[in-house]
Every structure is written in C-alpha cells, then in structure tokens.
Coordinates of C-alpha atoms and ligand atoms in Angstrom, one line a residue:
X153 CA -57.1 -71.8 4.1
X154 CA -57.8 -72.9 7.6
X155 CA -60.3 -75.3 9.4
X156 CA -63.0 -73.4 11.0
X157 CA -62.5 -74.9 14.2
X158 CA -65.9 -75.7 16.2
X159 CA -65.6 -74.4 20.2
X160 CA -65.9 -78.4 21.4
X161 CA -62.4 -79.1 19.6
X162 CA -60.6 -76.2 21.5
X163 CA -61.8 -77.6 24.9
X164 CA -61.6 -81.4 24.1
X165 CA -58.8 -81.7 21.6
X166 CA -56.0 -82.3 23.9
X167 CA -53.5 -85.3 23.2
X168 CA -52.9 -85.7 26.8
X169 CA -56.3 -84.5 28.7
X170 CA -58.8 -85.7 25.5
X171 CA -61.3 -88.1 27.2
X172 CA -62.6 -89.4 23.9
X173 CA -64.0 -89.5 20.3
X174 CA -67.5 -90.4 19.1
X175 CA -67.9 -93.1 16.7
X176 CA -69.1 -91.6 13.6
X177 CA -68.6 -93.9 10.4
X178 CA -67.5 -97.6 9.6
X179 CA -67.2 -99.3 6.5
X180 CA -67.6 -102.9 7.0
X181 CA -68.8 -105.9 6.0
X182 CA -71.1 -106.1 3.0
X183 CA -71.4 -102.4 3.3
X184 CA -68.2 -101.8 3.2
X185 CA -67.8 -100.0 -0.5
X186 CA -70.6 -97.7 -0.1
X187 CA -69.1 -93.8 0.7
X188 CA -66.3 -94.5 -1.7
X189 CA -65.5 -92.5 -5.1
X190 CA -63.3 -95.0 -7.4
X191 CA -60.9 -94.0 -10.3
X192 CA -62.5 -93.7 -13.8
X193 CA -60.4 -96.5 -15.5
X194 CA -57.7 -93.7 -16.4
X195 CA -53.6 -94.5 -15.7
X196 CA -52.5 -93.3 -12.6
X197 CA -50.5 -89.9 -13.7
X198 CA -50.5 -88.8 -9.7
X199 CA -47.5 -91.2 -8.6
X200 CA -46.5 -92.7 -12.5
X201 CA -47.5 -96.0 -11.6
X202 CA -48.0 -98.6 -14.3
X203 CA -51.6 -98.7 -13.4
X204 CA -55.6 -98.0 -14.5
X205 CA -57.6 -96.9 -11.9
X206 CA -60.8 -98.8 -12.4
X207 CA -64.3 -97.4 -12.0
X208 CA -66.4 -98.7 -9.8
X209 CA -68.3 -101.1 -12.0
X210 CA -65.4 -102.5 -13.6
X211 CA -63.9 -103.2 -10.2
X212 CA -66.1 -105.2 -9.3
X213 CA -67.2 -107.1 -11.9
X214 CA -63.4 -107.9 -12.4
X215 CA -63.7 -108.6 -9.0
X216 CA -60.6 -106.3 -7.8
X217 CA -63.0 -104.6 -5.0
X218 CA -65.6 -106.7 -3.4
X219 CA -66.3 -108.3 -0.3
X220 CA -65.3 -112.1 0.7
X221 CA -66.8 -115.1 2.6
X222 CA -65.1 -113.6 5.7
X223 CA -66.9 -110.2 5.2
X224 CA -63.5 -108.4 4.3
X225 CA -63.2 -106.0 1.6
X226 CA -60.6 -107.1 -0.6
X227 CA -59.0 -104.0 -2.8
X228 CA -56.3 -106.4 -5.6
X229 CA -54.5 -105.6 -8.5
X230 CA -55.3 -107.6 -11.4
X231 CA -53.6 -110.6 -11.0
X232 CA -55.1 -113.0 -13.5
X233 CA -54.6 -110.9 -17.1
X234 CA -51.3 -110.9 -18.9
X235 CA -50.3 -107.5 -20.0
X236 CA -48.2 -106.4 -23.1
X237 CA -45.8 -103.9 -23.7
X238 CA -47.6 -100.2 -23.0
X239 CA -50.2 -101.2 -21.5
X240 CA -51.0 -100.6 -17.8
X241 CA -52.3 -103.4 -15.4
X242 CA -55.7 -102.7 -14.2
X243 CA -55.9 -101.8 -10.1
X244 CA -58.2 -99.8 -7.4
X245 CA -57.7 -96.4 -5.8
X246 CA -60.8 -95.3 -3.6
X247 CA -61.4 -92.6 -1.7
X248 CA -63.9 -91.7 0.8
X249 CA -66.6 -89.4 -0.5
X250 CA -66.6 -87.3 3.3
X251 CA -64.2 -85.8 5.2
X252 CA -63.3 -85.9 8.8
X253 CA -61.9 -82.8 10.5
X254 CA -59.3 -82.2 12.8
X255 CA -60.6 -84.2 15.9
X256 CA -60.8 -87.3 14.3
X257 CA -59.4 -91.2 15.2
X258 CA -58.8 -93.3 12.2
X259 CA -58.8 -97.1 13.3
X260 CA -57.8 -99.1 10.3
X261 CA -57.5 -103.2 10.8
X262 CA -57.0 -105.4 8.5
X263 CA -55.1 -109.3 7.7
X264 CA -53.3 -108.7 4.6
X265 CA -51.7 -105.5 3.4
X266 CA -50.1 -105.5 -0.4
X267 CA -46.9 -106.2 -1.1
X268 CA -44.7 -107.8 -3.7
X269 CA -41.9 -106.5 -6.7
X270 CA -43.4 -103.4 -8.0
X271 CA -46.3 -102.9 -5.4
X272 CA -46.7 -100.0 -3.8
X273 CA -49.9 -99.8 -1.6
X274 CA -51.0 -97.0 0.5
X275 CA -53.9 -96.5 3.0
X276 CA -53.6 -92.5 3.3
X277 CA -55.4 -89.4 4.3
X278 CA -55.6 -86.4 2.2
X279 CA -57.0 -82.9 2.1
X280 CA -59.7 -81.0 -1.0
X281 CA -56.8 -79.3 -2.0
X282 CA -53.3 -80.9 -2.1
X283 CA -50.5 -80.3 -0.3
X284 CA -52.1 -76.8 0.9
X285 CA -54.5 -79.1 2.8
X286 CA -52.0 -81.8 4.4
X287 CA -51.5 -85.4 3.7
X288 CA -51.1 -88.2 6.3
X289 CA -49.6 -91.4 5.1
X290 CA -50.7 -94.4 7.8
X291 CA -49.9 -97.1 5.6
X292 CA -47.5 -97.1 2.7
X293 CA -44.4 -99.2 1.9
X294 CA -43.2 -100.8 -1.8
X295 CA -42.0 -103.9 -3.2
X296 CA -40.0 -106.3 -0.6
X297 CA -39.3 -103.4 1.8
X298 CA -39.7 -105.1 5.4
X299 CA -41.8 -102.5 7.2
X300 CA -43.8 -99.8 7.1
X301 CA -43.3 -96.1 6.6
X302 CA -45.8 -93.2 7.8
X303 CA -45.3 -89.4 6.6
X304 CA -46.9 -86.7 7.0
X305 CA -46.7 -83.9 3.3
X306 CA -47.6 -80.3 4.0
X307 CA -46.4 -76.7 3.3
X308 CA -43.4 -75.4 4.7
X309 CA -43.8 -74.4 8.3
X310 CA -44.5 -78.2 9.6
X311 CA -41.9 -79.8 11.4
X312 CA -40.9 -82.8 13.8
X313 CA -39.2 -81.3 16.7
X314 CA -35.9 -83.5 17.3
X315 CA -37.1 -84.4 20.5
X316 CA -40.2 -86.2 19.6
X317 CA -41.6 -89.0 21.8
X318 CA -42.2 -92.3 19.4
X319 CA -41.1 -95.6 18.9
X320 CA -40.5 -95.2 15.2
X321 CA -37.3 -94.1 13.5
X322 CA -37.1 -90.6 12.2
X323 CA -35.8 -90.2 8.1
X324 CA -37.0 -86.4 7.6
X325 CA -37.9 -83.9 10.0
X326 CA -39.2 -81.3 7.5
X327 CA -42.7 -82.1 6.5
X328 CA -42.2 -80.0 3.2
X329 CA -39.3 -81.7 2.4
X330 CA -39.3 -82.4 -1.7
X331 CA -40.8 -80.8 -4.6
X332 CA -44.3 -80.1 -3.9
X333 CA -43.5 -82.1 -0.7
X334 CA -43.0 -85.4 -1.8
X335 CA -40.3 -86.3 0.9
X336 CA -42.2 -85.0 3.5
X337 CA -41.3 -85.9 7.0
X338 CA -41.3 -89.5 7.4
X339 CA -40.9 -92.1 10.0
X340 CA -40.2 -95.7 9.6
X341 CA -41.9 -98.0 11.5
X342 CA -39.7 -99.9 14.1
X343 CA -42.3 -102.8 15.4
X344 CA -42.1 -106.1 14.0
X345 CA -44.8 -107.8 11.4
X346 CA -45.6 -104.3 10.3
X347 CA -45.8 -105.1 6.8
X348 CA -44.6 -107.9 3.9
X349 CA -45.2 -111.8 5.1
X350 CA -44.9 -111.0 8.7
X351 CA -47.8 -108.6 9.0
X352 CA -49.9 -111.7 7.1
X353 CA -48.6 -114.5 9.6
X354 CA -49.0 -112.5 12.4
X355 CA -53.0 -112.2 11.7
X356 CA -52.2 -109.0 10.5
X357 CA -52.7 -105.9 12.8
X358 CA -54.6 -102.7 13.3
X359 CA -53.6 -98.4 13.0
X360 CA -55.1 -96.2 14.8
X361 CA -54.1 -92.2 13.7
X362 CA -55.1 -89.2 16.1
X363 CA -55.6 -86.7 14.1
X364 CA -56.1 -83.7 16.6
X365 CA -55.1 -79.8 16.9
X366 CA -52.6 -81.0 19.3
X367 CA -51.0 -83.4 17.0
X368 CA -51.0 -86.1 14.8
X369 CA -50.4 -89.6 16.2
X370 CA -50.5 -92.9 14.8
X371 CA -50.0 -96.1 16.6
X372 CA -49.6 -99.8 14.8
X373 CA -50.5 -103.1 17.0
X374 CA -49.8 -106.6 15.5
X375 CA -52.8 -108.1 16.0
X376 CA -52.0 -110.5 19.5
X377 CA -51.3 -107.1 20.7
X378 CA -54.2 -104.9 20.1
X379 CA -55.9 -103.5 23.2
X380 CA -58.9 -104.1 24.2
X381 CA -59.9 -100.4 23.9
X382 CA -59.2 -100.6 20.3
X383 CA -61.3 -103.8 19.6
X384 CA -64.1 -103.3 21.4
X385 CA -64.6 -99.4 21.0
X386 CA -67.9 -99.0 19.9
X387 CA -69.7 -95.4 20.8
X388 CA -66.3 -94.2 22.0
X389 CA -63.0 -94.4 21.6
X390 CA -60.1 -93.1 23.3
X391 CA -56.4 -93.0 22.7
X392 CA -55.2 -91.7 25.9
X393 CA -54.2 -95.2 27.1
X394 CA -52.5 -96.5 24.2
X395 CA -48.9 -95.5 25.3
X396 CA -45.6 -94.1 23.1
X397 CA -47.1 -94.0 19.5
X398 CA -45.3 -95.0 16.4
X399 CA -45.0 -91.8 15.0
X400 CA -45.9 -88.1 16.3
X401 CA -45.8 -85.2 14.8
X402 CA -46.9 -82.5 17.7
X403 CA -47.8 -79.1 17.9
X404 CA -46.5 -76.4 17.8
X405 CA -43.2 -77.8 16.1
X406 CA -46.4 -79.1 13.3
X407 CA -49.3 -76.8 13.7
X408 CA -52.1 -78.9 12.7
X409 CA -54.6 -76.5 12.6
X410 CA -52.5 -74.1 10.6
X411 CA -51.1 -77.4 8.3
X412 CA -54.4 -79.3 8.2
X413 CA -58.1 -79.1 6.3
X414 CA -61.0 -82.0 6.7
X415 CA -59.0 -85.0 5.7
X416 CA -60.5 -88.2 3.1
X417 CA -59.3 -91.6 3.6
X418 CA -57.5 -93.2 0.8
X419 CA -56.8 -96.8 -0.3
X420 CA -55.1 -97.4 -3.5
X421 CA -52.6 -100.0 -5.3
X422 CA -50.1 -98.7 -7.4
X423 CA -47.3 -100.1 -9.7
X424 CA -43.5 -99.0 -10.0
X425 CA -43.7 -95.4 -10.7
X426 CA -42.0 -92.6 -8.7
X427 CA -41.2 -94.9 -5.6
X428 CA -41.6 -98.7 -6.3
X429 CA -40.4 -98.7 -9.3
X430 CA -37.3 -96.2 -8.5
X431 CA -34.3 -98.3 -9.9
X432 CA -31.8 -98.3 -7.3
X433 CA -34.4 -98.7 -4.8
X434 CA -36.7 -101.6 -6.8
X435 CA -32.8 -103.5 -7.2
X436 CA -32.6 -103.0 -3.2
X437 CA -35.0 -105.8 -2.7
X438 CA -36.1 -107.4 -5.6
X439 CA -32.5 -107.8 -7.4
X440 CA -32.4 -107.9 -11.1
X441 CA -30.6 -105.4 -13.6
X442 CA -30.0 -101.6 -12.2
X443 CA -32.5 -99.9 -14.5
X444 CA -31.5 -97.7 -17.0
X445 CA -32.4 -94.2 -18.9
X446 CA -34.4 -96.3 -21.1
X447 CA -35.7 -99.1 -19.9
X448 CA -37.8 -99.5 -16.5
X449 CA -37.2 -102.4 -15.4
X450 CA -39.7 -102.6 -13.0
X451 CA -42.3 -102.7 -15.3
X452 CA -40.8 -105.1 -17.7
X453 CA -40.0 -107.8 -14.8
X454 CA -43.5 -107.8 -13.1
X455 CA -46.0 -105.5 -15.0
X456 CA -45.7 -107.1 -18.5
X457 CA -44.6 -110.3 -19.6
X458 CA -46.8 -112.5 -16.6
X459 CA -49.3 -113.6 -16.8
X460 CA -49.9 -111.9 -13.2
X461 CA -49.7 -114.4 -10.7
X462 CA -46.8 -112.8 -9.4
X463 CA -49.2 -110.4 -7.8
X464 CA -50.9 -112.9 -5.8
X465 CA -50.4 -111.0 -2.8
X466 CA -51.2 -107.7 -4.2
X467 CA -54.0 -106.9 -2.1
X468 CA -55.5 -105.4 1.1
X469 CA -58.0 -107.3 3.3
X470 CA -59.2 -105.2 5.4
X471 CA -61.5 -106.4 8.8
X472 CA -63.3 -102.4 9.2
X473 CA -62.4 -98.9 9.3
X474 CA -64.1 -97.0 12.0
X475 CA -64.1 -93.4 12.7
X476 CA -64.5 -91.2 15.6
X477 CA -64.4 -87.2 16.3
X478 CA -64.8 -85.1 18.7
X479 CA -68.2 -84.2 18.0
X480 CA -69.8 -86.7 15.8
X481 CA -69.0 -84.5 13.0
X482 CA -68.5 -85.5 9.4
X483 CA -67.9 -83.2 7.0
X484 CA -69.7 -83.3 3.2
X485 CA -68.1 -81.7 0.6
X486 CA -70.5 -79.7 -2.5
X487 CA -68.7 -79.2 -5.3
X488 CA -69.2 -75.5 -7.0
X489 CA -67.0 -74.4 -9.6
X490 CA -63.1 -74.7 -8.9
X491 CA -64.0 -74.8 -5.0
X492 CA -65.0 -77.6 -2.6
X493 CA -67.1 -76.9 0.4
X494 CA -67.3 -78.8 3.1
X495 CA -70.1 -78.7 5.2
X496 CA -72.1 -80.4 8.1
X497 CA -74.3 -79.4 10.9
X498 CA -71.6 -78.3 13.5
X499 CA -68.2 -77.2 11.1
X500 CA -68.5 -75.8 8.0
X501 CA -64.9 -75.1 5.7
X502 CA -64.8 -73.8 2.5
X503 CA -61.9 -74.9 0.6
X504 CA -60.7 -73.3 -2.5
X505 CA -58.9 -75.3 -5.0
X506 CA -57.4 -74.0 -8.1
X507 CA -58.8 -77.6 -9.8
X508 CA -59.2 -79.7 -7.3
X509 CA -63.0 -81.3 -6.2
X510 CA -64.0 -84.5 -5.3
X511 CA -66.6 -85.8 -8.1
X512 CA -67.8 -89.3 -8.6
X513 CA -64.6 -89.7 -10.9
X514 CA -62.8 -90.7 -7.4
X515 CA -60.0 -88.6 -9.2
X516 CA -60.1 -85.4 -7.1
X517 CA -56.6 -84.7 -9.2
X518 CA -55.4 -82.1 -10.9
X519 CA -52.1 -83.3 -11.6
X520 CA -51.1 -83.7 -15.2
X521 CA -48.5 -86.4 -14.8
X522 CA -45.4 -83.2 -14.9
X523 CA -43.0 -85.1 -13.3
X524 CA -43.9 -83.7 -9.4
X525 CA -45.8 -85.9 -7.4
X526 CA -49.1 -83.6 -7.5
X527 CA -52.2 -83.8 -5.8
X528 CA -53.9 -86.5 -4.6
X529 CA -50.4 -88.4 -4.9
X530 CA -48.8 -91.1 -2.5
X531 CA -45.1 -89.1 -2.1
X532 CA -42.7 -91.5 -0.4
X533 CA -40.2 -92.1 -3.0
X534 CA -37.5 -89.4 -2.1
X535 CA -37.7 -90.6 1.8
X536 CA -37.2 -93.8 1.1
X537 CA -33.6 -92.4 -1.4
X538 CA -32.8 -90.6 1.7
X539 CA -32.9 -93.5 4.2
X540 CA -30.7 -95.7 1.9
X541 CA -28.4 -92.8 1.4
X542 CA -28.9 -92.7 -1.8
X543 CA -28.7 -89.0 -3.9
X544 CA -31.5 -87.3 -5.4
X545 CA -35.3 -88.2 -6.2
X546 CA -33.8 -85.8 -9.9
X547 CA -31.8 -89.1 -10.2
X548 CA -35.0 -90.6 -11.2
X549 CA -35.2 -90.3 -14.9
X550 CA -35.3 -92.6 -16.9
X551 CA -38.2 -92.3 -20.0
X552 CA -41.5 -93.2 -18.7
X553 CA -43.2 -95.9 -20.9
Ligands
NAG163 C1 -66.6 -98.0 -16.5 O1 -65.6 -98.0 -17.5 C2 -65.9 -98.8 -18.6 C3 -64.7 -98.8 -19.5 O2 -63.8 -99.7 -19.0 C4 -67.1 -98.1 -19.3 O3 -67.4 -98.9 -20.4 C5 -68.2 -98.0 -18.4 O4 -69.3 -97.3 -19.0 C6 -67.8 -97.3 -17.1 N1 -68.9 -97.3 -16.2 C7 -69.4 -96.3 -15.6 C8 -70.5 -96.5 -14.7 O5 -68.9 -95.2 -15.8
NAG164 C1 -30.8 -100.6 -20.7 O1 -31.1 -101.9 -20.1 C2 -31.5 -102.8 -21.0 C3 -32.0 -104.1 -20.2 O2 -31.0 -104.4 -19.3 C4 -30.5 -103.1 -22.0 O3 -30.9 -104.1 -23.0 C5 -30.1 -101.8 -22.7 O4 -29.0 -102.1 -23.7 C6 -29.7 -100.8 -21.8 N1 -29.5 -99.5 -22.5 C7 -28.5 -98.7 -22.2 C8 -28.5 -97.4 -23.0 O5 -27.7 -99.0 -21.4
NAG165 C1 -48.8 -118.3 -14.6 O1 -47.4 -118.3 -14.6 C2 -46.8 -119.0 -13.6 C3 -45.3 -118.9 -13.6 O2 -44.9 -117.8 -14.3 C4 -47.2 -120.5 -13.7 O3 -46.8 -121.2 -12.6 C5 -48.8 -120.5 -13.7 O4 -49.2 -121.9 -13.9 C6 -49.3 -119.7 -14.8 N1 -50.8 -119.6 -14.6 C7 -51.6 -119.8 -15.7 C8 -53.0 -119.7 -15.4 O5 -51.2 -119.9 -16.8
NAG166 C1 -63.6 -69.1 -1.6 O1 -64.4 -68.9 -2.8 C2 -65.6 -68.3 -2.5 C3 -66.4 -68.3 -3.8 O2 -65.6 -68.4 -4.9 C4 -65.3 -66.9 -2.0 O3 -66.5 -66.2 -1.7 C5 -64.5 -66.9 -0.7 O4 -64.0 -65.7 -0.3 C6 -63.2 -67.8 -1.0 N1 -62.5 -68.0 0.3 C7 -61.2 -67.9 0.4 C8 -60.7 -68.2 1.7 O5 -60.5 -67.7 -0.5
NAG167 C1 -65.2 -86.7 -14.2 O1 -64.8 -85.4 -13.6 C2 -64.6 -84.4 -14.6 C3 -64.0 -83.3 -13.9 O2 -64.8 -82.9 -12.9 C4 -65.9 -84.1 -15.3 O3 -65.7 -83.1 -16.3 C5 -66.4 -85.4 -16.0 O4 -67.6 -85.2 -16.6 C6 -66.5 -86.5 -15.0 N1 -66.7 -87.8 -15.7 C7 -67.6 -88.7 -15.2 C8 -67.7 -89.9 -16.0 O5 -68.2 -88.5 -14.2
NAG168 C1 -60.3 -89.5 -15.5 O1 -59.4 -89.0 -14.5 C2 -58.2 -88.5 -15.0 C3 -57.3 -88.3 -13.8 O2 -57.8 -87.4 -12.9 C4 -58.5 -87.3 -15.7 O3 -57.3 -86.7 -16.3 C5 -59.4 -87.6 -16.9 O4 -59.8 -86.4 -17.5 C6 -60.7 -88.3 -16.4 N1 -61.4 -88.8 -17.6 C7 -62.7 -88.8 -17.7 C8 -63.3 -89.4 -18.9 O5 -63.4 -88.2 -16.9
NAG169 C1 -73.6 -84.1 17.5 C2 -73.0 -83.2 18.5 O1 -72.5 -83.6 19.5 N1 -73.2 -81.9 18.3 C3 -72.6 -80.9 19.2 C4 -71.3 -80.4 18.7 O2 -70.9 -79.3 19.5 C5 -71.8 -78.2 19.5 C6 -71.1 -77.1 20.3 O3 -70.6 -77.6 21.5 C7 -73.1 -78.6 20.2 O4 -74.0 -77.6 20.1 C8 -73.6 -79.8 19.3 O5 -74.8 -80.3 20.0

C-alpha cells in the first residue's frame, strides 16, 4: 500500500531544491511524554531481549521514564532491582501515537544515549504495518560497540546505489537483506563521539533524518558542531545547507514513496536478544566466555546476578524532538478492525495490516516471538555479523531462556 501523496510534496519534496519544512510537533520539557503509547509490561518477543516493556504507569512510578531537573526526558532500564534467573529486567519502549508522512525532518538531540554489556537502544522510525511500511533506524548500536549504525528495513525493491554520496561506511546495500529484513541496508557511522562515552563527553549531539520522496537522509552533529539552522529552527527548518549526510539512501535506487507509509517514532531499551546479546558479537566487546547452545551468556553476566548498577548508563537523555513537514501535516491513525487509518486534514492513508494497529498497548506488534525479527522490531543483528565477517544470523541459536 502506498502513501497518498498530497500535490504540495510533489512540488516541494526535492532533496536538492526543498526550501523548507514546517515545524509541526515537539516533545519537550515537562511535556515531553504526552503523544506516546508505552509497552503493557509484557517481555519484549519483537527483538528477544531479556526485557518487560513497562506501561506507562509503572514507568513512571518506577521512575524509568520521567523528566529531570534539567527538563530532559530520561527513558532507563532498571538499574536498581536485582533479577533472578528467568526473569526479565523491567525497561521502556515508546512510540509516538501519530505518524508523519513522507515530507518529514526528524531532529532528535539529546546528551546521553544507552549503552553498556547487553544494551541495545534504538531511536527508530517505523510504519502501521511492518516491514511492508518501511523502517528507518537513526539511532541504534549494542553493548561496547564504538559508534553508531543507521539502516533502513523494507521490501525487496530498495536499494543503495554503489555510488551514494555520504560520509558513513556502507555494510549492506540491499534494504531487504535478512529474513523479513532484518539486515537491511545499513551504514555505519564514521564521525567521532557518535555513540558509547564519547557521545556523553562530547555534550552529546543531535540527528536530523529527511525523510522525503526524494530520499532518505540522516545527518549526526556532535554537539560543538551543530549548526545554527538546526538549533535555532523554530517555524522552519531546512536541510539544504547541512552538507554530505551520514547516510542516504536516494531515489530511485530506494523509491521512498513506493518503500515508505506515515512513519512513528520509536525509542526503546532492549537487552541481549537477537543482536546484543548475539555470542560472538556480545564476546567482541565485552569479553567473557563464547556463549553456548545452552547458556546465554549475555543474560547471565549482566541481566541476572546484579544487583543492576551495571546499567548505570542504560539510558537516553534526550534535550527535544522536533518535527517538521512539508505541509504541517501529521497524520492520526483510527484503529478499525485489522486496519489502521491514518488520517489528517490534508493526507489521508489507509493502511491495512493483517494484525497490526497502534492501541494504547504501545505494542502495535504482531510478532509472536517465531524466531524472525517481526514487526515493530529493531533488526540490526545480522548487519552487524556481516561487518565482522562473521557467518550467518541462523548461527544464532542457542535456547532462549
Ligand atoms: C500497569 O501494569 C501493572 C502491572 O505491572 C498493572 O497492575 C496496572 O494495572 C497497569 N496499569 C495500567 C494503567 O494498565
Ligand atoms: C555452556 O557454557 C556454560 C558456561 O560457560 C558451561 O557451564 C556449560 O558446560 C556449557 N555447555 C556446553 C554444552 O558446552
Ligand atoms: C551493587 O553492586 C556493586 C558491584 O557489583 C556494588 O559496588 C554496589 O555497592 C552494589 N549496590 C548496592 C546498592 O548494593
Ligand atoms: C483496506 O481495507 C478497507 C476496509 O477493510 C477496504 O475497503 C480497502 O479496499 C482496503 N484497501 C486496500 C488498499 O487493501
Ligand atoms: C491491548 O491490545 C490488545 C490488542 O489490540 C487488546 O485486545 C487489549 O484489550 C489491549 N489491552 C489493554 C490493557 O489496553
Ligand atoms: C501485551 O503486548 C504483547 C506484545 O504485543 C501482547 O502479546 C499481549 O497480548 C499484550 N497483553 C495484554 C494483556 O494486552
Ligand atoms: C496546513 C497547510 O499548509 N495546509 C495546506 C497543505 O497543502 C494544501 C494543498 O496545497 C493546501 O490547500 C493546504 O492549505
């Protein structure tokens, strides 16, 4: 199913000519949980992370989502409970209750991103229906890794042409790549301080993702370097003066109208599971025993057995996220039936999932934990194998606790 796309995106939505966005939504400051759907205090079956997805009360009563004395929303794993064996460790995964359509700028900034043995954080975009309706991953990395990694997860039919103009380093050109596209097409980020320690001591930093028929782009500043069009874009914003970006994926190589529905934005905190806690690839960074066929590792070394100060840096604190479109359009979604429409004053889509919708559960899944990475999940894992040379995601099987 396709994005009904409005007249003003055909004659604005150029990467090259587009003059600018309008500023449509922020979620800041004090404000800054209201237009999110949380989990419903279920284990996260999308990615197999050790993990419960707390609702929203528990959340922040616990205090894992709430906002600080700096007026930052912090979004933690539970780092004060100590866990036994089968259980999962309590976290956050929000999601934004609208959608923004193709024509939209992203501009997520914040000072501290998770990170740690056994995190895996991610601050994605995702369509009603997954991967029919594309997936943009802006922020996503695991464990010790020492950058960050953006993807984009569609059908087959979206590539990155060979040639592409970014600064980032290309792991997988096929955006399909993977069962149900979990590898995706995946760049790694080649700036400094994007991610770990250095993105905290560097003030942290800001990404800004185009999301446009023409393309989607996604640029990363560490903080001293953040332009002045970026920080003080208020009404407006516009990318045109930002330069080579981290990672593009252009059309026609990736038709993003073709590839792409209304997107939601995504912030969750996972635990081991299909990437983190991936043995060869948790022992790249945070040592330790390889894993076996019967024993994750991960989970025993950080999720269990602590009393959870090891995930002292397990959160994101995160200044605002503002977004722009094309033409101040934000797209609602109804839920009727097995269908989600979207709707607003100037696009409408009607999206028809098999299961998917996107009710105050925050759990517009479908996925019944079968071993691919399903809807709503954070793929990753494979293009991370393939960039260490390692085989085959199918090498990942060991029994799942
Ligand atoms: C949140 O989950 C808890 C269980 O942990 C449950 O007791 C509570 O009723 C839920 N709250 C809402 C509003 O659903
Ligand atoms: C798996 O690893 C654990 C922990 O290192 C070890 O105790 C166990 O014997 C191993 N099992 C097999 C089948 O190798
Ligand atoms: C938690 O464990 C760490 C080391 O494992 C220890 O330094 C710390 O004091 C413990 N905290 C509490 C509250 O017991
Ligand atoms: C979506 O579902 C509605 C109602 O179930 C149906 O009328 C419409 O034709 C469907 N659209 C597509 C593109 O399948
Ligand atoms: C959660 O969503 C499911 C599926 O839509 C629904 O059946 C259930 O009633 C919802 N539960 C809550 C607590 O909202
Ligand atoms: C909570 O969400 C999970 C994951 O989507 C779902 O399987 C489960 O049915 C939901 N539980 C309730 C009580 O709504
Ligand atoms: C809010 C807004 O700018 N709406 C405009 C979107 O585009 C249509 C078609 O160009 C206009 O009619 C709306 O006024």
């Amino acid at each position: 199913m396709h994005l009904a796309i409005p007249l003003a995106y055909a004659l604005f939505s150029s990467h090259s000519a587009l003059a600018a966005y309008s500023f449509v939504k922020e979620y800041s400051g004090t404000d800054f949980f209201n237009g999110w759907d949380f989990g419903n205090g279920t284990y996260d079956s999308t990615t197999h992370g050790h993990v419960n997805y707390l609702n929203q009360s528990d959340a922040m009563s616990q205090k894992l989502a709430y906002v600080n004395d700096a007026g930052h929303a912090i979004v933690k794993v539970d780092d004060f409970s100590t866990v036994i064996w089968e259980n999962k460790r309590n976290s956050v995964r929000i999601q934004t209750t609208d959608y923004f359509p193709i024509g939209s700028v992203f501009v997520f900034d914040a000072t501290h991103i998770p990170f740690g043995c056994s995190v895996w954080p991610g601050f994605w975009t995702k369509g009603p229906n997954w991967p029919t309706d594309g997936e943009i991953d802006i922020v996503e990395s695991v464990n010790l890794m020492g950058n960050n990694q953006m993807a984009l997860h569609t059908p087959p039919g979206c590539t990155q042409p060979s040639d592409v103009t970014q600064l980032g380093k290309t792991s997988g050109t096929d955006c399909s790549a993977g069962v149900d596209s979990a590898t995706g097409c995946a760049v790694e980020e080649t700036q400094p301080n994007s991610f770990g320690t250095d993105f905290v001591s560097a003030g942290g930093g800001v990404w800004a993702t185009q999301f446009d028929v023409s393309g989607v782009y996604i640029w990363f500043w560490t903080r001293k370097a953040v332009p002045d069009s970026v920080t003080n874009a208020k009404d407006t914003i516009d990318p045109s003066s930002w330069g080579t970006p981290s990672a593009a994926w252009p059309t026609p190589s990736c038709d993003i109208s073709k590839y792409f529905n209304a997107q939601q934005l995504v912030i969750d905190i996972t635990l081991c599971g299909d990437w983190a806690g991936q043995p060869n690839l948790y022992q790249s960074t945070c040592g330790g025993p390889l894993g076996n066929s019967t024993v994750d590792i991960c989970y025993i070394d950080n999720v269990i057995n602590t009393n959870g100060s090891n995930y002292a840096n397990a959160y994101f604190e995160i200044s605002s996220i503002k977004v722009f479109t094309v033409n101040g359009t934000v797209l609602t979604p109804t839920v009727s039936g097995s269908s989600t429409v979207l709707s607003s004053a100037t696009a409408s889509v009607s999206a028809n999932g098999s299961s998917t919708n996107s009710n105050t559960n925050g759990t517009s899944g479908s996925d019944s934990g079968s071993g691919s990475s399903g809807n709503g999940a954070m793929p990753g894992a494979a293009a991370y194998l393939a960039m260490l040379g390692a085989t085959a995601l199918a090498a990942f099987s060991w029994t799942l606790l």
